Amino acid sequence: MVSVPEAVASPVKFSQNDDIFRGIGTQGVENLSQASHVPEVDPSQTDKEEDWWTPMTTARGSRAKDKTPPPSQWKKWSKGNGKGPQLSDTPLPQDDSPDSQLYYFSEESWDRFTQWSMNPIPLQIGPTIFNSTVATRIVCAGKWLGNDEMDAYMFIWRVNTSLGRWGPTRVAFMSAIFSLQLNAAYNVFHPDKKSYQLPEFLLSYGRGELPSHGRTDLVWGVDIDRLYFPLFVNGNHWIAVTVNIIERKVEAFDCGGRRNKNRQSLEKFAHMIPRIVKAVAPPDRQKKLLLSPYTIVEVPMKKRLNKSCCDCGVYALKHLECLLLGVDISLVDDEIIQGCRQKIGVELWEATQDPIFADAMTRYVPSPWERSEVFDLEED
């Protein structure tokens, strides 16, 4: 877990409530929308008052009953009872459950996060403003994750990797707009492959200049062997994608088990990434690199996952985390997914308090392919 220092990050002031954030724009993607949530596109997305805010219990299948109020009632509930939601479990490390690292967080961390939720001052974390809207979307059941949440988590992983704060090395984490930009570039590339020239923004990704939040300057195929990112497919679903540059392979992990339905989306990465790797390679290595497309592998998954139809974003993040940390990916299932949501929320909030991430954000330099203001996903 990320440690939480005493110092609290400076609040961010807004001109339009707390729903606007400084993040990635649509320049370079031919005006493609970034929105990954369309109101009413999926009836399973609700704003019902029974949204969960109760922490998981330790053991599988023994979740505590939901006795705490939804986020809309935080202040009222707090005044009436004098305290926020409480953990009902014993420390997970004593459980020795192999999946505990996917959803375990301390009681102290939850208490601090809950205290902030009673008066949620918006806080910056990479390209995202962590506010009540984002927090609710993360921790409450029945909510789809959007680009904001995905990009914030990828930012944390970029910084942790660059500073050696965890085990994974020689890896890169892409933002949501990367997929949009690559898709737009592929649509230009496909009709005329022989004369196609890679646009500068794709070369910037290959040189590690993008994403600009948590910029690494690590070159694909030289300093980086693997790419990790969540991919929004078919206008309604998140999957996890890894690209193995050494083995020339694109792997997809879909909690919906929809094999062969994502191939068209994956082919774009299989064709474009080898071109980027070759273009940014040192001259003496370029001749040895092939432009032929990478192999696509859609990894078989457990059946009957994501029965809510709303947890695909959480699955995508946790599948990537399993791959990074060497954890059995089959441990992620509906039984622990709510705890996974809560841990993501706690980790993002703690990151807003961490001086390491604050320092990384001070070095942010906007890219010409990004603009300063984008509106957040709307809530009914």
Coordinates of C-alpha atoms in Angstrom, one line a residue:
M1 CA 0.0 0.0 0.0
V2 CA 1.1 3.6 -0.6
S3 CA 1.9 5.3 2.7
V4 CA 0.0 8.4 3.7
P5 CA 2.0 11.3 5.1
E6 CA 0.6 13.9 7.4
A7 CA 0.7 16.7 4.8
V8 CA -2.5 17.0 2.7
A9 CA -2.4 17.9 -0.9
S10 CA -3.6 21.4 -1.8
P11 CA -7.2 21.5 -2.9
V12 CA -8.0 22.3 -6.5
K13 CA -10.4 25.1 -7.2
F14 CA -13.0 24.9 -9.9
S15 CA -15.2 27.3 -11.9
Q16 CA -17.9 24.6 -12.6
N17 CA -18.4 22.6 -9.4
D18 CA -16.0 19.7 -9.2
D19 CA -16.8 17.9 -12.5
I20 CA -14.1 19.5 -14.7
F21 CA -10.5 18.3 -14.6
R22 CA -7.2 19.1 -16.3
G23 CA -6.5 16.1 -18.5
I24 CA -6.2 14.7 -21.9
G25 CA -8.0 16.2 -24.9
T26 CA -9.1 14.9 -28.2
Q27 CA -6.5 16.7 -30.4
G28 CA -4.8 14.1 -32.6
V29 CA -7.7 11.7 -32.6
E30 CA -9.8 13.5 -35.2
N31 CA -12.4 14.7 -32.7
L32 CA -13.2 11.2 -31.5
S33 CA -15.1 11.3 -28.2
Q34 CA -13.3 10.2 -25.0
A35 CA -16.5 9.4 -23.2
S36 CA -16.6 5.7 -22.2
H37 CA -20.0 6.0 -20.4
V38 CA -23.1 6.9 -22.3
P39 CA -26.1 7.5 -20.0
E40 CA -28.8 4.9 -20.3
V41 CA -26.8 2.8 -22.8
D42 CA -26.8 0.0 -20.2
P43 CA -29.8 -0.3 -17.9
S44 CA -27.6 -2.1 -15.4
Q45 CA -25.9 1.3 -14.6
T46 CA -28.0 2.8 -11.8
D47 CA -28.0 5.7 -9.4
K48 CA -30.0 3.8 -6.9
E49 CA -29.7 4.6 -3.2
E50 CA -28.6 1.1 -2.4
D51 CA -25.1 1.6 -4.0
W52 CA -22.6 -0.2 -1.8
W53 CA -20.2 1.5 0.5
T54 CA -19.7 -1.3 3.0
P55 CA -16.2 -2.8 3.1
M56 CA -15.7 -6.5 2.3
T57 CA -15.2 -9.0 5.0
T58 CA -12.0 -11.1 5.0
A59 CA -13.3 -14.4 3.9
R60 CA -14.8 -15.2 0.6
G61 CA -18.6 -15.5 0.7
S62 CA -19.0 -13.7 4.0
R63 CA -19.5 -10.1 3.0
A64 CA -21.0 -7.9 5.7
K65 CA -24.5 -6.7 5.3
D66 CA -24.9 -3.3 3.8
K67 CA -25.8 -1.1 6.8
T68 CA -24.1 2.1 5.7
P69 CA -25.7 4.7 3.5
P70 CA -25.0 5.5 -0.1
P71 CA -22.6 8.4 -0.9
S72 CA -25.5 10.8 -1.3
Q73 CA -26.2 10.4 2.4
W74 CA -22.6 10.6 3.8
K75 CA -23.0 13.9 5.7
K76 CA -26.4 13.1 7.1
W77 CA -25.3 9.7 8.1
S78 CA -22.1 10.9 9.7
K79 CA -23.9 13.6 11.8
G80 CA -26.5 11.1 13.0
N81 CA -24.1 8.3 14.0
G82 CA -20.9 10.2 14.7
K83 CA -18.7 8.0 12.6
G84 CA -18.2 6.8 9.1
P85 CA -18.4 3.3 7.6
Q86 CA -16.6 0.7 9.6
L87 CA -14.5 -2.3 8.6
S88 CA -16.0 -5.5 10.0
D89 CA -13.1 -7.9 9.2
T90 CA -9.9 -9.0 10.8
P91 CA -6.6 -8.1 9.2
L92 CA -6.2 -10.0 5.9
P93 CA -2.6 -10.9 6.2
Q94 CA -3.6 -13.3 9.0
D95 CA -6.0 -15.0 6.5
D96 CA -3.1 -16.0 4.2
S97 CA -5.5 -15.9 1.3
P98 CA -3.5 -15.7 -2.0
D99 CA -5.9 -13.1 -3.4
S100 CA -5.8 -10.8 -0.4
Q101 CA -3.3 -8.4 -2.1
L102 CA -5.9 -7.7 -4.7
Y103 CA -8.4 -6.2 -2.3
Y104 CA -6.7 -5.8 1.1
F105 CA -6.3 -2.4 2.7
S106 CA -5.9 -1.4 6.3
E107 CA -8.7 -0.1 8.6
E108 CA -6.7 3.1 9.1
S109 CA -6.6 3.6 5.3
W110 CA -10.4 3.1 5.0
D111 CA -11.0 5.5 7.9
R112 CA -9.0 8.3 6.3
F113 CA -10.7 7.7 2.9
T114 CA -14.1 7.8 4.6
Q115 CA -13.3 11.0 6.5
W116 CA -12.4 12.7 3.2
S117 CA -15.6 11.4 1.6
M118 CA -17.7 13.3 4.2
N119 CA -16.3 16.5 2.8
P120 CA -14.7 15.5 -0.6
I121 CA -12.3 18.3 -1.5
P122 CA -11.3 17.7 -5.1
L123 CA -7.6 16.6 -5.4
Q124 CA -5.3 16.1 -8.4
I125 CA -3.8 12.7 -9.3
G126 CA -2.0 12.8 -12.6
P127 CA -4.5 13.7 -15.4
T128 CA -7.5 13.2 -13.1
I129 CA -9.3 15.2 -10.5
F130 CA -10.2 12.8 -7.7
N131 CA -13.6 14.2 -6.6
S132 CA -16.8 12.8 -5.2
T133 CA -18.0 11.8 -8.7
V134 CA -14.9 9.8 -9.4
A135 CA -14.8 8.2 -6.0
T136 CA -18.5 7.2 -6.2
R137 CA -18.0 5.7 -9.6
I138 CA -15.1 3.6 -8.3
V139 CA -16.3 2.2 -5.0
C140 CA -20.0 1.8 -5.7
A141 CA -21.5 -1.2 -7.3
G142 CA -23.5 -0.7 -10.5
K143 CA -21.1 2.0 -11.9
W144 CA -18.9 1.7 -14.9
L145 CA -15.4 3.1 -14.7
G146 CA -14.5 5.8 -17.2
N147 CA -11.3 7.1 -18.7
D148 CA -10.6 9.3 -15.6
E149 CA -10.3 6.3 -13.3
M150 CA -8.3 4.2 -15.7
D151 CA -5.8 7.1 -16.5
A152 CA -5.3 7.8 -12.8
Y153 CA -4.4 4.2 -12.1
M154 CA -2.1 4.0 -15.1
F155 CA -0.4 7.3 -13.8
I156 CA 0.3 5.7 -10.4
W157 CA 1.8 2.6 -12.0
R158 CA 4.0 4.8 -14.3
V159 CA 5.4 6.7 -11.4
N160 CA 5.9 3.6 -9.3
T161 CA 7.8 1.9 -12.1
S162 CA 9.9 5.0 -13.0
L163 CA 11.0 5.4 -9.4
G164 CA 11.5 1.7 -8.7
R165 CA 8.8 1.7 -6.0
W166 CA 7.7 -1.8 -6.9
G167 CA 8.9 -4.9 -8.7
P168 CA 7.9 -4.5 -12.3
T169 CA 10.5 -3.1 -14.7
R170 CA 10.8 -2.5 -18.4
V171 CA 7.1 -1.9 -18.7
A172 CA 5.0 1.0 -19.9
F173 CA 1.4 2.0 -19.2
M174 CA -0.7 3.7 -21.8
S175 CA -3.6 6.2 -21.3
A176 CA -7.1 6.0 -22.7
I177 CA -6.4 8.5 -25.4
F178 CA -3.5 6.3 -26.7
S179 CA -6.1 3.8 -27.9
L180 CA -8.2 6.5 -29.5
Q181 CA -5.2 8.0 -31.3
L182 CA -3.9 4.7 -32.5
N183 CA -7.3 3.7 -33.8
A184 CA -7.5 7.0 -35.8
A185 CA -4.0 6.5 -37.1
Y186 CA -4.8 2.9 -38.2
N187 CA -7.8 4.1 -40.2
V188 CA -5.4 6.3 -42.2
F189 CA -2.8 3.5 -42.4
H190 CA -5.0 0.7 -43.6
P191 CA -6.1 2.0 -47.0
D192 CA -2.5 2.9 -48.1
K193 CA 0.1 0.9 -46.0
K194 CA 3.0 1.4 -48.4
S195 CA 3.1 5.2 -48.3
Y196 CA 1.9 5.6 -44.7
Q197 CA 4.1 7.7 -42.5
L198 CA 3.7 7.5 -38.7
P199 CA 2.4 10.7 -37.1
E200 CA 4.6 12.4 -34.6
F201 CA 2.2 11.7 -31.7
L202 CA 2.6 8.0 -32.1
L203 CA 6.4 8.3 -32.2
S204 CA 6.2 10.3 -29.0
Y205 CA 4.6 7.3 -27.3
G206 CA 7.3 5.1 -28.6
R207 CA 10.0 7.5 -27.2
G208 CA 8.3 7.6 -23.8
E209 CA 7.3 11.3 -24.2
L210 CA 3.7 10.4 -23.9
P211 CA 1.6 10.0 -21.8
S212 CA 2.9 13.3 -20.5
H213 CA 1.6 12.8 -17.0
G214 CA 4.3 10.6 -15.5
R215 CA 6.5 10.9 -18.6
T216 CA 9.2 8.3 -18.6
D217 CA 11.4 9.0 -21.8
L218 CA 11.8 5.2 -22.0
V219 CA 12.0 3.9 -25.6
W220 CA 9.9 0.9 -26.7
G221 CA 12.0 -2.0 -27.7
V222 CA 15.1 -0.5 -26.1
D223 CA 14.1 0.3 -22.5
I224 CA 10.6 -1.2 -22.6
D225 CA 9.6 -4.8 -23.3
R226 CA 5.9 -4.8 -22.5
L227 CA 3.0 -2.4 -22.8
Y228 CA 0.0 -2.5 -20.5
F229 CA -3.4 -0.7 -20.9
P230 CA -7.1 -1.1 -20.5
L231 CA -8.9 -1.0 -23.8
F232 CA -12.5 0.2 -24.3
V233 CA -14.1 -2.0 -27.0
N234 CA -17.5 -2.1 -28.8
G235 CA -18.5 1.1 -27.1
N236 CA -19.5 -0.6 -23.9
H237 CA -16.8 -2.8 -22.4
W238 CA -13.3 -2.7 -20.9
I239 CA -10.7 -5.4 -21.4
A240 CA -7.1 -5.7 -20.4
V241 CA -4.4 -5.7 -23.1
T242 CA -0.7 -6.4 -22.9
V243 CA 1.8 -6.1 -25.7
N244 CA 4.9 -8.2 -25.5
I245 CA 7.5 -6.5 -27.8
I246 CA 10.1 -9.2 -27.4
E247 CA 7.7 -12.1 -28.3
R248 CA 5.8 -9.9 -30.8
K249 CA 2.4 -10.7 -29.2
V250 CA -0.8 -8.8 -28.3
E251 CA -2.7 -10.5 -25.5
A252 CA -6.2 -9.7 -24.4
F253 CA -8.0 -10.6 -21.2
D254 CA -11.8 -10.2 -21.4
C255 CA -13.8 -10.9 -18.2
G256 CA -16.8 -11.3 -20.5
G257 CA -15.2 -14.3 -22.2
R258 CA -16.0 -12.9 -25.6
R259 CA -13.3 -14.5 -27.6
N260 CA -13.0 -13.5 -31.2
K261 CA -15.3 -10.5 -30.7
N262 CA -12.4 -8.2 -29.9
R263 CA -10.1 -9.2 -32.7
Q264 CA -10.9 -6.2 -34.9
S265 CA -9.9 -3.8 -32.1
L266 CA -6.7 -5.8 -31.3
E267 CA -5.6 -6.0 -35.0
K268 CA -4.9 -2.3 -35.0
F269 CA -2.4 -2.7 -32.2
A270 CA -0.9 -5.8 -33.8
H271 CA -0.2 -3.8 -37.0
M272 CA 0.8 -0.4 -35.6
I273 CA 3.0 -1.1 -32.7
P274 CA 5.7 -3.0 -34.6
R275 CA 6.0 0.1 -36.9
I276 CA 6.4 2.4 -33.9
V277 CA 9.0 0.1 -32.3
K278 CA 11.0 0.0 -35.6
A279 CA 10.7 3.8 -36.1
V280 CA 12.1 4.7 -32.6
A281 CA 14.8 2.0 -32.6
P282 CA 18.5 3.0 -32.9
P283 CA 19.6 3.0 -36.6
D284 CA 21.8 -0.1 -36.2
R285 CA 18.8 -2.1 -34.9
Q286 CA 16.1 -0.9 -37.3
K287 CA 17.1 -3.2 -40.2
K288 CA 16.6 -6.3 -37.9
L289 CA 13.1 -5.3 -36.9
L290 CA 10.1 -6.6 -38.8
L291 CA 7.0 -4.7 -39.8
S292 CA 4.8 -7.8 -39.9
P293 CA 1.9 -7.7 -37.4
Y294 CA 2.2 -9.2 -34.0
T295 CA 0.3 -12.4 -33.1
I296 CA -3.0 -11.9 -31.3
V297 CA -3.8 -14.1 -28.3
E298 CA -7.2 -13.9 -26.6
V299 CA -6.6 -15.6 -23.3
P300 CA -9.3 -18.0 -22.0
M301 CA -11.0 -16.7 -18.9
K302 CA -13.2 -18.2 -16.1
K303 CA -16.8 -18.4 -17.0
R304 CA -19.6 -16.3 -15.4
L305 CA -17.6 -13.3 -14.5
N306 CA -18.9 -9.7 -14.4
K307 CA -22.5 -10.8 -13.9
S308 CA -23.4 -7.2 -13.0
C309 CA -22.2 -6.1 -16.5
C310 CA -20.7 -3.0 -14.7
D311 CA -17.5 -4.3 -13.3
C312 CA -15.5 -4.8 -16.5
G313 CA -13.3 -1.8 -15.8
V314 CA -12.4 -3.1 -12.4
Y315 CA -11.6 -6.5 -13.9
A316 CA -9.4 -4.9 -16.5
L317 CA -7.3 -3.1 -13.9
K318 CA -7.1 -6.1 -11.6
H319 CA -6.2 -8.4 -14.5
L320 CA -3.3 -6.1 -15.4
E321 CA -2.2 -6.0 -11.8
C322 CA -2.2 -9.8 -11.6
L323 CA 0.0 -10.0 -14.7
L324 CA 2.4 -7.4 -13.3
L325 CA 2.7 -9.0 -9.9
G326 CA 2.7 -12.6 -11.0
V327 CA -0.7 -13.4 -9.3
D328 CA -3.0 -16.1 -10.7
I329 CA -5.5 -14.1 -12.8
S330 CA -8.3 -16.6 -12.0
L331 CA -8.4 -15.3 -8.5
V332 CA -10.2 -12.2 -9.7
D333 CA -13.9 -13.0 -9.6
D334 CA -17.3 -11.6 -8.7
E335 CA -16.8 -12.7 -5.1
I336 CA -14.0 -10.2 -4.4
I337 CA -14.7 -7.6 -7.1
Q338 CA -16.4 -5.1 -4.7
G339 CA -13.4 -5.3 -2.4
C340 CA -11.2 -4.6 -5.5
R341 CA -13.3 -1.5 -6.2
Q342 CA -12.8 -0.2 -2.7
K343 CA -9.0 -0.8 -2.8
I344 CA -8.7 1.1 -6.0
G345 CA -10.6 4.0 -4.4
V346 CA -8.4 4.0 -1.3
E347 CA -5.2 3.7 -3.4
L348 CA -6.1 6.6 -5.6
W349 CA -7.0 8.8 -2.6
E350 CA -3.8 7.9 -0.8
A351 CA -1.8 8.8 -4.0
T352 CA -3.3 12.3 -3.8
Q353 CA -1.7 12.6 -0.3
D354 CA 1.7 11.1 -1.3
P355 CA 4.5 13.7 -1.8
I356 CA 6.2 11.4 -4.4
F357 CA 3.2 11.7 -6.7
A358 CA 2.9 15.4 -5.9
D359 CA 6.5 15.9 -7.0
A360 CA 5.9 13.9 -10.2
M361 CA 2.9 16.2 -11.0
T362 CA 5.1 19.3 -10.7
R363 CA 7.2 18.1 -13.6
Y364 CA 4.2 17.8 -15.9
V365 CA 4.7 19.5 -19.2
P366 CA 1.6 19.6 -21.5
S367 CA 2.1 17.9 -24.9
P368 CA 1.0 19.6 -28.1
W369 CA -1.2 16.6 -28.6
E370 CA -3.1 17.3 -25.4
R371 CA -5.2 20.2 -24.2
S372 CA -5.9 21.5 -20.7
E373 CA -9.6 21.0 -20.0
V374 CA -11.9 18.1 -20.6
F375 CA -15.3 17.6 -19.0
D376 CA -15.8 14.6 -16.8
L377 CA -18.4 11.9 -17.4
E378 CA -21.8 13.1 -16.5
E379 CA -23.9 11.6 -13.7
D380 CA -27.6 11.8 -13.7

